[in-house]
């Protein structure tokens, strides 16, 4: 049984990185002359040649920073990038045909955060990656943020690697229809490596897939205003070991926050490729009695999803509106579910499309002993020990 502790609602993440006074003011020149997007510790502009960010420099993202097609951005383990807060044009983007190699380690993760003295959800945009994998929106589609083209026919496309990454205080809102997610994958192929990801305190979705086939292992979304895990546009990848939690006291919320939102195509539910993702070992947990999740999993608009070993849980007075919802006026979804458990007030299923499999009510998936720590039963839902490296933790602050 694994125990996690979070004082109040804060998500505390410790990034350990080395410092060298000799390198503190080092300029990394990617070789594009006077229009250098990496000058000293400032990141802004278009990167057209290969470059590396060093752990010995604390960087500030002061505008849009785009890795152009043909270029590779490498980020050393332990690097910290602080985004200038309060603007909607602060984000890291990787074009179709470009690569990002951000390989942190458990001891030295790579951290993207806000530069605000009192950071909050929505302080900056987020990370946006485009690729050449299939989308049912087309082959040259413009991303809803960052203005990148994505899509193609290469499901094995490789946009690089994201490993041991922390992205926090993301989700800047551009207008009523456009908001950044923590990390957005637009047509990203399964040649891309993505594992050990933490997104926390986001003002829109935690992680979202727009088509593509990229696989993700060990992803933790904590305190997300909208959907923790989201896909649309024909996503066909696999998500393994996913934990989503809304902490007591995190009250930033859209009108319909969910644990999982799965779409295929809102204009044509039969558009190919249909979203057919597979999810394995998932926990959706609500600890906040003041914000109900609209659904634990909303599978709709043509999506055909397979989910195995999932726990839907709400502690104390926290709740879900629906546990599973496959009904939608723009097209129902279908879900095959196995080894599914539910604990607490997680609502009933709203069936439109078929749901194959059953959800079993249990009492021992989540427990709260006298010290207010939250315990999870081994083998039920996500394996939270996979996130020990990030020092993520939480407690319940409003006990019954």
CSV table of N, CA and C in Angstrom, one decimal, residues 14-20 54-58 76-82 107-109 111:
chain,number,residue,atom,x,y,z
A,14,UNK,N,10.1,18.9,-6.4
A,14,UNK,CA,11.5,19.3,-6.2
A,14,UNK,C,12.3,18.9,-7.4
A,15,UNK,N,13.0,19.8,-8.0
A,15,UNK,CA,13.8,19.5,-9.1
A,15,UNK,C,15.3,19.7,-8.7
A,16,UNK,N,16.1,18.7,-8.8
A,16,UNK,CA,17.5,18.8,-8.3
A,16,UNK,C,18.4,19.0,-9.6
A,17,UNK,N,19.1,20.1,-9.6
A,17,UNK,CA,19.9,20.4,-10.7
A,17,UNK,C,21.3,21.0,-10.3
A,18,UNK,N,22.3,20.8,-11.1
A,18,UNK,CA,23.6,21.3,-10.7
A,18,UNK,C,23.8,22.7,-11.3
A,19,UNK,N,24.6,23.5,-10.6
A,19,UNK,CA,24.9,24.9,-11.0
A,19,UNK,C,26.4,25.1,-11.1
A,20,UNK,N,26.8,25.9,-12.0
A,20,UNK,CA,28.2,26.3,-12.2
A,20,UNK,C,28.3,27.8,-12.5
A,54,UNK,N,21.1,24.0,-21.2
A,54,UNK,CA,21.9,23.4,-20.2
A,54,UNK,C,21.3,23.5,-18.8
A,55,UNK,N,21.5,22.5,-18.0
A,55,UNK,CA,21.0,22.4,-16.6
A,55,UNK,C,21.6,23.5,-15.7
A,56,UNK,N,22.8,24.0,-16.1
A,56,UNK,CA,23.5,25.0,-15.3
A,56,UNK,C,22.9,26.4,-15.5
A,57,UNK,N,21.9,26.6,-16.4
A,57,UNK,CA,21.3,27.9,-16.7
A,57,UNK,C,19.8,27.8,-16.4
A,58,UNK,N,19.3,28.7,-15.6
A,58,UNK,CA,17.9,28.8,-15.4
A,58,UNK,C,17.3,29.7,-16.5
A,76,UNK,N,18.9,19.3,-21.4
A,76,UNK,CA,19.7,18.5,-20.4
A,76,UNK,C,18.8,18.1,-19.2
A,77,UNK,N,19.0,17.0,-18.6
A,77,UNK,CA,18.4,16.6,-17.4
A,77,UNK,C,18.6,17.7,-16.3
A,78,UNK,N,17.6,18.0,-15.5
A,78,UNK,CA,17.7,19.0,-14.5
A,78,UNK,C,17.5,20.4,-14.9
A,79,UNK,N,17.2,20.7,-16.2
A,79,UNK,CA,17.0,22.0,-16.7
A,79,UNK,C,15.7,22.6,-16.1
A,80,UNK,N,15.7,23.9,-15.7
A,80,UNK,CA,14.5,24.6,-15.3
A,80,UNK,C,14.2,25.7,-16.3
A,81,UNK,N,13.0,25.7,-16.8
A,81,UNK,CA,12.5,26.8,-17.7
A,81,UNK,C,11.3,27.5,-17.1
A,82,UNK,N,11.5,28.8,-16.7
A,82,UNK,CA,10.4,29.6,-16.1
A,82,UNK,C,9.8,30.5,-17.2
A,107,UNK,N,16.2,11.5,-10.9
A,107,UNK,CA,16.9,12.4,-9.9
A,107,UNK,C,17.0,13.8,-10.4
A,108,UNK,N,16.9,14.0,-11.7
A,108,UNK,CA,17.0,15.3,-12.3
A,108,UNK,C,16.0,15.5,-13.4
A,109,UNK,N,14.7,15.7,-13.1
A,109,UNK,CA,13.7,15.9,-14.1
A,109,UNK,C,13.8,17.3,-14.7
A,111,UNK,N,11.9,20.7,-15.8
A,111,UNK,CA,10.8,21.4,-15.2
A,111,UNK,C,10.4,22.7,-16.0
